[in-house]
Amino acid sequence: MNQKTPRFWTRVLRFFCKESLHEELQGDLEEVFYSNIETKGLREAKSIYRKEVIKMLRPSVVKSIKSNSRFYNLSLFKIHWVLSVRSFRKNRVFSLVTTLGFAAAISISLFLINIIYSGYSLDRQHNDPNGIYRVATMETENGEIKKFASSPFELKEQITDNVPGFELLTHVNRTLAASFQIGGSAINLNGVYVDENFFKIFNFPSIKGNPADIFKDRNSIIITDEAAQKLFDGQNPIGQITNQGQVVRAVVASPKNKSHIPFEVIGNIDSFSPDLKNGDYKSRNYLYGRIAENVAPKTLESRLESIPTRTNDELDDVQREHSFFLQSIDGIMFKDGVFNEIGSSVGREGLIMFVSLTLVLIAMACFNYTNLSMARALQRTREVGIRKVAGSTRRQIIGQFLIETFLFSSVGFLVGLSIYVYYSNRISDVIPFPFLEITDFNIIFLFIGFSILTSLTAGIFPALFFAKISPLALFNKQLSKGKISLQGIRKLLVGFQLTVSMFMIVLLSLIIDQNQSLRNSPMGIESDQLLVVSSTPETVDLLRQGFEKISGVSSSTVVSSLPVVDFPVYLNLYKKGMADSLATRFIQVDADFDKVFQPKLKSGSFFSPQLGQQDYQEIVVSSALLEKMGVSENEALGTLLSSSAHNYQIIGVLDQTISANPLIKQDESLLLINSSQQMQYARLVLKLEGNDLTYTLNQIQTEWEAIFIDGSFQATFLNSQIDSTFENLLNAIRIITFIGGCIILISMLGQLGMALFNAQSRMKEIGIRKVMGAAMGRIIGLILKSTTITIIIAAFIATPIAYVVFKYAVAADVRTPLEITPWLLLKGVLALTLLVVGVVVSQTWKVASANPTESLRSE
């Protein structure tokens, strides 16, 4: 066992203590240290020793540190500053490249940090935000776990009756839509239905009117101040009436950039139709609560296990279990990913991505700056040698380099900060995440510190290198051991930049191709002019009778889940002779499904209008299901299949399988079940025709409101829902493309600077080669040789990494992952190669085109 005094604290004492006192004090400390080992043990003895050393650091013991007037001389600092400014002006291209690269990284990093900062700042305006939780749902189906932000509507009543520990609970249902007729056109607003406890838990300040008034009249609504400004600029919004007959009773502060619950309008949940309150956890119902003071969240979460849960299964043989868990609203934007989120969400993966991109940008800027500083330093070997011969000390050489790099970083920081300030007011409406227009000053101070740290990092390597070499070595062209070392670091940084840029451009190329592939992949249905209307199982038949009388409605159908939009649902299917069941995606439909969605059949027919008393249900299946069950397409018609609850007979085979949500990994096997039983999740879809859609929609709304007297009409086109499905993916692509483009831009700026340096540093060599008869192409090929080798190495490193990240992180959960071919990988590599080669060739061409006598005149 090591029983010596702690080395670090012994050195601290030696460094700070006066020489006349050190030996005596050190001896006393060691004597006490070894005594404490015997009485109190080694660990406690080291702790006491550390404390005693700290106590020794007082004015009577600490030696005075002599200042080096040659280093801290103000006039010398002024000279160094003047020389730095002259160097900045003289090397304009290098100055422009380094400052722009640094500025780009600073500005983008500020945006990313702002998104992270804004996400963690959400919902801090509420009273006791740390005590507010959301009750979310966990679904386990056939061994697969999915988490949903939403929960069943009746859960609030069940928790109130069975689970003590909540002070207040409130419903939030995000299905409210209202519209105002402004200037001859309807302007739509989206919002939430809430109950009386909403404003007791959440704090959204009232601007006009009393928000509590909406709970006295179910036909009242609240709008946000942003919505009021957009709709009634300069007018009083109180008393204004929507197209649905709702009256504005109050105006509250907008939740934009302040809360994770997005809304433009708030309605009384009592106006939400009682029939529609039976929605399950996959509906847009959310439950929030404030926990009592002395109740631990873990304890309360364990009590939720006692809640009786409805299975809510379409078919009895679906193996599905439900449970509930708590999510704190503190930092909820970056929690583990859940389905059916109420607003924008980044998730833990998104947070890691933002942090990683910020670090990559900072690293790129730092390496770019350091690399170009080294390149410039290699041109200044003789200057440093003359200064050392003239008597400059090591500290003065280091100070000169650090002042120069500080000047570059300061200018880059100011430019980057200006870019950030200019665009920060415009970007909040573009990105789908919270974004504070005026960021906290702590972030600005953070980046000022980063600017100083980067300048130190960029300048310290060349400064230390030249400061420690003797003057004769600096003048000796043959003595290049240190020079090669510095060049080696520079080449390593160039290689790193190219590798990161290669990774980004290949990954971006794959992501864009994946998005295009998903959008162009066959859905198996026709989605044009299909209107999805809110309904309930009890009222769907009555609604259909009214809708089919409207001239603009050609047909209607009821399905258990919407193709291309909803999450896939599975059941376990058997065939005689099979040892194990097959988990198969299914949709319950009626006999009019083919008239509305128009899927194509490969063989057989669609469903009979009248099922009668049969021992089986008719099904239409996909070819993939037949293949998995070992049934040939020629023998498929009439084949009997079964589940634990039902028997089925195949009457048709689909030509193309019908897709579920394309962003969810799913099996291509599918069966459509002609269901004679009432569907618990009835989705009513209308096929519209004619040119006057506005008139048709008004007629549909009138029929709907005749049945749901107190309800609010809800209808959306299927194509709009499909577009919304891809919206998050498109937003992610836009952000990654923008940041990736900035990374590539920074790298290209670095390549431009290095190409210019290489061309200028080899100007005399190029002149001699031209005099000796070398052709332009040969000279360019000579300069490109090292760049080509670096590109090849970067491609071999970056391409496999981009492939693995795309396959196992980006495209792991999509319906049809992109089939990656060599060309898809190669085109990204070729694109970056052309950019780099173009930059190098352009700079080499300028130097090679010059008159060789100009470069050789002084020789």
CSV table of N, CA and C in Angstrom, one decimal, residues 141-227:
chain,number,residue,atom,x,y,z
A,141,GLU,N,-47.7,-5.4,-26.6
A,141,GLU,CA,-48.4,-6.2,-27.6
A,141,GLU,C,-47.5,-7.2,-28.2
A,142,ASN,N,-47.8,-8.5,-28.0
A,142,ASN,CA,-47.0,-9.6,-28.5
A,142,ASN,C,-45.6,-9.4,-28.2
A,143,GLY,N,-45.3,-9.0,-26.9
A,143,GLY,CA,-43.9,-8.8,-26.5
A,143,GLY,C,-43.3,-7.5,-26.9
A,144,GLU,N,-43.9,-6.7,-27.7
A,144,GLU,CA,-43.3,-5.4,-28.1
A,144,GLU,C,-43.9,-4.3,-27.3
A,145,ILE,N,-43.0,-3.4,-26.8
A,145,ILE,CA,-43.4,-2.3,-25.9
A,145,ILE,C,-43.5,-1.0,-26.7
A,146,LYS,N,-44.6,-0.3,-26.5
A,146,LYS,CA,-44.7,1.1,-27.1
A,146,LYS,C,-45.2,2.0,-26.0
A,147,LYS,N,-44.7,3.2,-26.1
A,147,LYS,CA,-45.1,4.3,-25.1
A,147,LYS,C,-45.8,5.4,-25.8
A,148,PHE,N,-47.0,5.8,-25.2
A,148,PHE,CA,-47.8,6.8,-25.8
A,148,PHE,C,-47.9,8.0,-24.8
A,149,ALA,N,-47.8,9.2,-25.3
A,149,ALA,CA,-48.0,10.3,-24.4
A,149,ALA,C,-49.5,10.5,-24.0
A,150,SER,N,-50.4,10.0,-24.8
A,150,SER,CA,-51.8,10.1,-24.5
A,150,SER,C,-52.3,9.0,-23.6
A,151,SER,N,-53.5,9.1,-23.2
A,151,SER,CA,-54.1,8.1,-22.2
A,151,SER,C,-55.6,8.1,-22.4
A,152,PRO,N,-56.3,7.0,-22.0
A,152,PRO,CA,-57.7,7.0,-22.1
A,152,PRO,C,-58.4,8.1,-21.4
A,153,PHE,N,-59.6,8.5,-22.0
A,153,PHE,CA,-60.3,9.7,-21.4
A,153,PHE,C,-60.8,9.4,-20.0
A,154,GLU,N,-61.2,8.2,-19.8
A,154,GLU,CA,-61.8,7.9,-18.4
A,154,GLU,C,-60.8,7.7,-17.4
A,155,LEU,N,-59.5,7.8,-17.7
A,155,LEU,CA,-58.4,7.5,-16.7
A,155,LEU,C,-58.5,8.5,-15.6
A,156,LYS,N,-58.9,9.8,-15.8
A,156,LYS,CA,-58.9,10.8,-14.8
A,156,LYS,C,-59.9,10.3,-13.7
A,157,GLU,N,-61.0,9.8,-14.0
A,157,GLU,CA,-62.0,9.4,-13.0
A,157,GLU,C,-61.5,8.2,-12.3
A,158,GLN,N,-60.8,7.3,-13.0
A,158,GLN,CA,-60.2,6.1,-12.3
A,158,GLN,C,-59.1,6.5,-11.3
A,159,ILE,N,-58.3,7.4,-11.7
A,159,ILE,CA,-57.2,7.8,-10.8
A,159,ILE,C,-57.8,8.5,-9.6
A,160,THR,N,-58.8,9.4,-9.8
A,160,THR,CA,-59.5,10.1,-8.7
A,160,THR,C,-60.1,9.1,-7.7
A,161,ASP,N,-60.6,8.0,-8.2
A,161,ASP,CA,-61.3,7.1,-7.3
A,161,ASP,C,-60.3,6.1,-6.7
A,162,ASN,N,-59.2,5.8,-7.3
A,162,ASN,CA,-58.4,4.7,-6.9
A,162,ASN,C,-57.0,5.0,-6.5
A,163,VAL,N,-56.5,6.2,-6.9
A,163,VAL,CA,-55.1,6.5,-6.6
A,163,VAL,C,-55.0,7.8,-5.9
A,164,PRO,N,-54.7,7.8,-4.6
A,164,PRO,CA,-54.4,9.1,-3.8
A,164,PRO,C,-53.0,9.6,-4.1
A,165,GLY,N,-52.9,10.9,-4.0
A,165,GLY,CA,-51.5,11.5,-4.2
A,165,GLY,C,-51.5,12.7,-5.2
A,166,PHE,N,-52.6,12.9,-6.0
A,166,PHE,CA,-52.6,14.0,-6.9
A,166,PHE,C,-53.4,15.1,-6.2
A,167,GLU,N,-52.9,16.3,-6.2
A,167,GLU,CA,-53.7,17.5,-5.7
A,167,GLU,C,-54.8,17.8,-6.7
A,168,LEU,N,-54.4,17.9,-8.0
A,168,LEU,CA,-55.3,18.2,-9.1
A,168,LEU,C,-55.0,17.4,-10.3
A,169,LEU,N,-56.1,17.1,-11.1
A,169,LEU,CA,-55.9,16.5,-12.4
A,169,LEU,C,-56.7,17.3,-13.5
A,170,THR,N,-56.2,17.3,-14.7
A,170,THR,CA,-56.9,18.0,-15.7
A,170,THR,C,-56.8,17.3,-17.0
A,171,HIS,N,-57.9,17.4,-17.8
A,171,HIS,CA,-57.9,16.8,-19.1
A,171,HIS,C,-57.4,17.8,-20.1
A,172,VAL,N,-56.7,17.3,-21.1
A,172,VAL,CA,-56.3,18.1,-22.3
A,172,VAL,C,-56.6,17.3,-23.5
A,173,ASN,N,-57.5,17.7,-24.4
A,173,ASN,CA,-57.8,17.0,-25.6
A,173,ASN,C,-57.4,17.9,-26.8
A,174,ARG,N,-56.5,17.4,-27.6
A,174,ARG,CA,-56.0,18.3,-28.7
A,174,ARG,C,-56.7,17.9,-30.0
A,175,THR,N,-58.0,18.2,-30.1
A,175,THR,CA,-58.7,17.9,-31.3
A,175,THR,C,-59.6,19.2,-31.7
A,176,LEU,N,-59.5,20.2,-30.9
A,176,LEU,CA,-60.3,21.4,-31.1
A,176,LEU,C,-59.9,22.1,-32.4
A,177,ALA,N,-60.8,22.5,-33.2
A,177,ALA,CA,-60.5,23.3,-34.4
A,177,ALA,C,-61.6,24.3,-34.5
A,178,ALA,N,-61.2,25.6,-34.8
A,178,ALA,CA,-62.2,26.7,-35.0
A,178,ALA,C,-61.7,27.5,-36.2
A,179,SER,N,-62.7,28.2,-36.7
A,179,SER,CA,-62.3,29.1,-37.9
A,179,SER,C,-63.1,30.4,-37.8
A,180,PHE,N,-62.5,31.4,-38.3
A,180,PHE,CA,-63.1,32.7,-38.4
A,180,PHE,C,-63.1,33.2,-39.8
A,181,GLN,N,-64.2,33.8,-40.2
A,181,GLN,CA,-64.3,34.3,-41.6
A,181,GLN,C,-63.7,35.8,-41.6
A,182,ILE,N,-62.6,35.9,-42.2
A,182,ILE,CA,-61.8,37.1,-42.3
A,182,ILE,C,-61.6,37.5,-43.7
A,183,GLY,N,-62.1,38.6,-44.2
A,183,GLY,CA,-61.8,39.1,-45.5
A,183,GLY,C,-62.3,38.1,-46.6
A,184,GLY,N,-63.4,37.4,-46.4
A,184,GLY,CA,-63.9,36.6,-47.4
A,184,GLY,C,-63.3,35.2,-47.4
A,185,SER,N,-62.4,34.9,-46.5
A,185,SER,CA,-61.8,33.5,-46.4
A,185,SER,C,-61.8,33.1,-45.0
A,186,ALA,N,-61.8,31.7,-44.8
A,186,ALA,CA,-61.8,31.1,-43.5
A,186,ALA,C,-60.4,30.9,-43.0
A,187,ILE,N,-60.1,31.4,-41.8
A,187,ILE,CA,-58.8,31.2,-41.2
A,187,ILE,C,-59.0,30.2,-40.0
A,188,ASN,N,-58.2,29.1,-40.1
A,188,ASN,CA,-58.4,28.0,-39.1
A,188,ASN,C,-57.4,28.2,-38.0
A,189,LEU,N,-57.9,27.8,-36.8
A,189,LEU,CA,-57.1,27.8,-35.6
A,189,LEU,C,-57.2,26.4,-35.0
A,190,ASN,N,-56.1,25.9,-34.4
A,190,ASN,CA,-56.1,24.6,-33.8
A,190,ASN,C,-55.9,24.8,-32.3
A,191,GLY,N,-56.5,23.9,-31.5
A,191,GLY,CA,-56.4,24.1,-30.1
A,191,GLY,C,-56.7,22.9,-29.3
A,192,VAL,N,-57.1,23.1,-28.0
A,192,VAL,CA,-57.3,22.1,-27.1
A,192,VAL,C,-58.6,22.3,-26.3
A,193,TYR,N,-59.3,21.2,-25.9
A,193,TYR,CA,-60.3,21.2,-25.0
A,193,TYR,C,-59.8,21.0,-23.6
A,194,VAL,N,-60.2,21.7,-22.6
A,194,VAL,CA,-59.7,21.6,-21.2
A,194,VAL,C,-60.8,21.7,-20.2
A,195,ASP,N,-60.5,21.3,-19.0
A,195,ASP,CA,-61.5,21.4,-17.9
A,195,ASP,C,-61.1,22.5,-17.0
A,196,GLU,N,-61.9,22.7,-15.9
A,196,GLU,CA,-61.7,23.8,-15.0
A,196,GLU,C,-60.3,23.8,-14.3
A,197,ASN,N,-59.7,22.6,-14.1
A,197,ASN,CA,-58.5,22.5,-13.4
A,197,ASN,C,-57.3,23.0,-14.2
A,198,PHE,N,-57.5,23.2,-15.5
A,198,PHE,CA,-56.4,23.5,-16.4
A,198,PHE,C,-55.6,24.7,-16.0
A,199,PHE,N,-56.4,25.8,-15.7
A,199,PHE,CA,-55.7,27.0,-15.3
A,199,PHE,C,-55.3,27.1,-13.8
A,200,LYS,N,-55.7,26.0,-13.1
A,200,LYS,CA,-55.2,25.9,-11.7
A,200,LYS,C,-53.8,25.3,-11.7
A,201,ILE,N,-53.6,24.4,-12.7
A,201,ILE,CA,-52.3,23.7,-12.8
A,201,ILE,C,-51.3,24.5,-13.7
A,202,PHE,N,-51.8,25.0,-14.8
A,202,PHE,CA,-50.9,25.7,-15.7
A,202,PHE,C,-51.2,27.2,-15.7
A,203,ASN,N,-50.1,28.0,-15.9
A,203,ASN,CA,-50.2,29.5,-15.8
A,203,ASN,C,-50.0,30.1,-17.2
A,204,PHE,N,-51.1,30.5,-17.8
A,204,PHE,CA,-51.1,31.2,-19.0
A,204,PHE,C,-51.8,32.6,-18.8
A,205,PRO,N,-51.0,33.6,-18.6
A,205,PRO,CA,-51.6,34.9,-18.1
A,205,PRO,C,-52.7,35.4,-19.0
A,206,SER,N,-53.7,36.0,-18.4
A,206,SER,CA,-54.9,36.5,-19.1
A,206,SER,C,-54.5,37.9,-19.6
A,207,ILE,N,-54.8,38.2,-20.9
A,207,ILE,CA,-54.5,39.5,-21.5
A,207,ILE,C,-55.8,40.3,-21.5
A,208,LYS,N,-56.9,39.6,-21.9
A,208,LYS,CA,-58.2,40.3,-21.9
A,208,LYS,C,-59.3,39.3,-21.4
A,209,GLY,N,-60.3,39.8,-20.7
A,209,GLY,CA,-61.4,38.9,-20.3
A,209,GLY,C,-61.0,37.9,-19.2
A,210,ASN,N,-61.9,37.1,-18.8
A,210,ASN,CA,-61.7,36.1,-17.7
A,210,ASN,C,-61.7,34.7,-18.3
A,211,PRO,N,-60.6,33.9,-18.3
A,211,PRO,CA,-60.6,32.6,-18.9
A,211,PRO,C,-61.6,31.7,-18.2
A,212,ALA,N,-61.9,31.9,-17.0
A,212,ALA,CA,-62.9,31.0,-16.3
A,212,ALA,C,-64.3,31.1,-16.9
A,213,ASP,N,-64.6,32.1,-17.7
A,213,ASP,CA,-65.9,32.3,-18.3
A,213,ASP,C,-66.3,31.2,-19.2
A,214,ILE,N,-65.3,30.5,-19.8
A,214,ILE,CA,-65.6,29.4,-20.8
A,214,ILE,C,-66.2,28.2,-20.1
A,215,PHE,N,-66.0,28.1,-18.8
A,215,PHE,CA,-66.6,27.0,-18.1
A,215,PHE,C,-68.0,27.3,-17.6
A,216,LYS,N,-68.5,28.5,-17.8
A,216,LYS,CA,-69.9,28.8,-17.5
A,216,LYS,C,-70.8,28.6,-18.7
A,217,ASP,N,-70.1,28.7,-19.9
A,217,ASP,CA,-70.9,28.5,-21.2
A,217,ASP,C,-70.1,27.6,-22.1
A,218,ARG,N,-70.6,26.4,-22.3
A,218,ARG,CA,-69.8,25.5,-23.1
A,218,ARG,C,-69.6,25.9,-24.6
A,219,ASN,N,-70.3,27.0,-25.0
A,219,ASN,CA,-70.2,27.5,-26.4
A,219,ASN,C,-69.2,28.6,-26.4
A,220,SER,N,-68.3,28.7,-25.4
A,220,SER,CA,-67.3,29.8,-25.4
A,220,SER,C,-65.9,29.3,-25.6
A,221,ILE,N,-65.0,30.2,-26.1
A,221,ILE,CA,-63.6,29.8,-26.3
A,221,ILE,C,-62.7,30.9,-25.9
A,222,ILE,N,-61.4,30.5,-25.8
A,222,ILE,CA,-60.3,31.5,-25.5
A,222,ILE,C,-59.4,31.4,-26.7
A,223,ILE,N,-58.9,32.6,-27.1
A,223,ILE,CA,-57.8,32.6,-28.1
A,223,ILE,C,-56.6,33.2,-27.5
A,224,THR,N,-55.4,32.9,-28.2
A,224,THR,CA,-54.1,33.5,-27.7
A,224,THR,C,-54.0,34.9,-28.3
A,225,ASP,N,-53.0,35.6,-27.7
A,225,ASP,CA,-52.8,37.0,-28.1
A,225,ASP,C,-52.2,37.0,-29.6
A,226,GLU,N,-51.4,36.0,-29.9
A,226,GLU,CA,-50.9,35.9,-31.3
A,226,GLU,C,-52.1,35.7,-32.3
A,227,ALA,N,-53.0,34.8,-31.9
A,227,ALA,CA,-54.2,34.6,-32.8
A,227,ALA,C,-55.0,35.8,-32.9
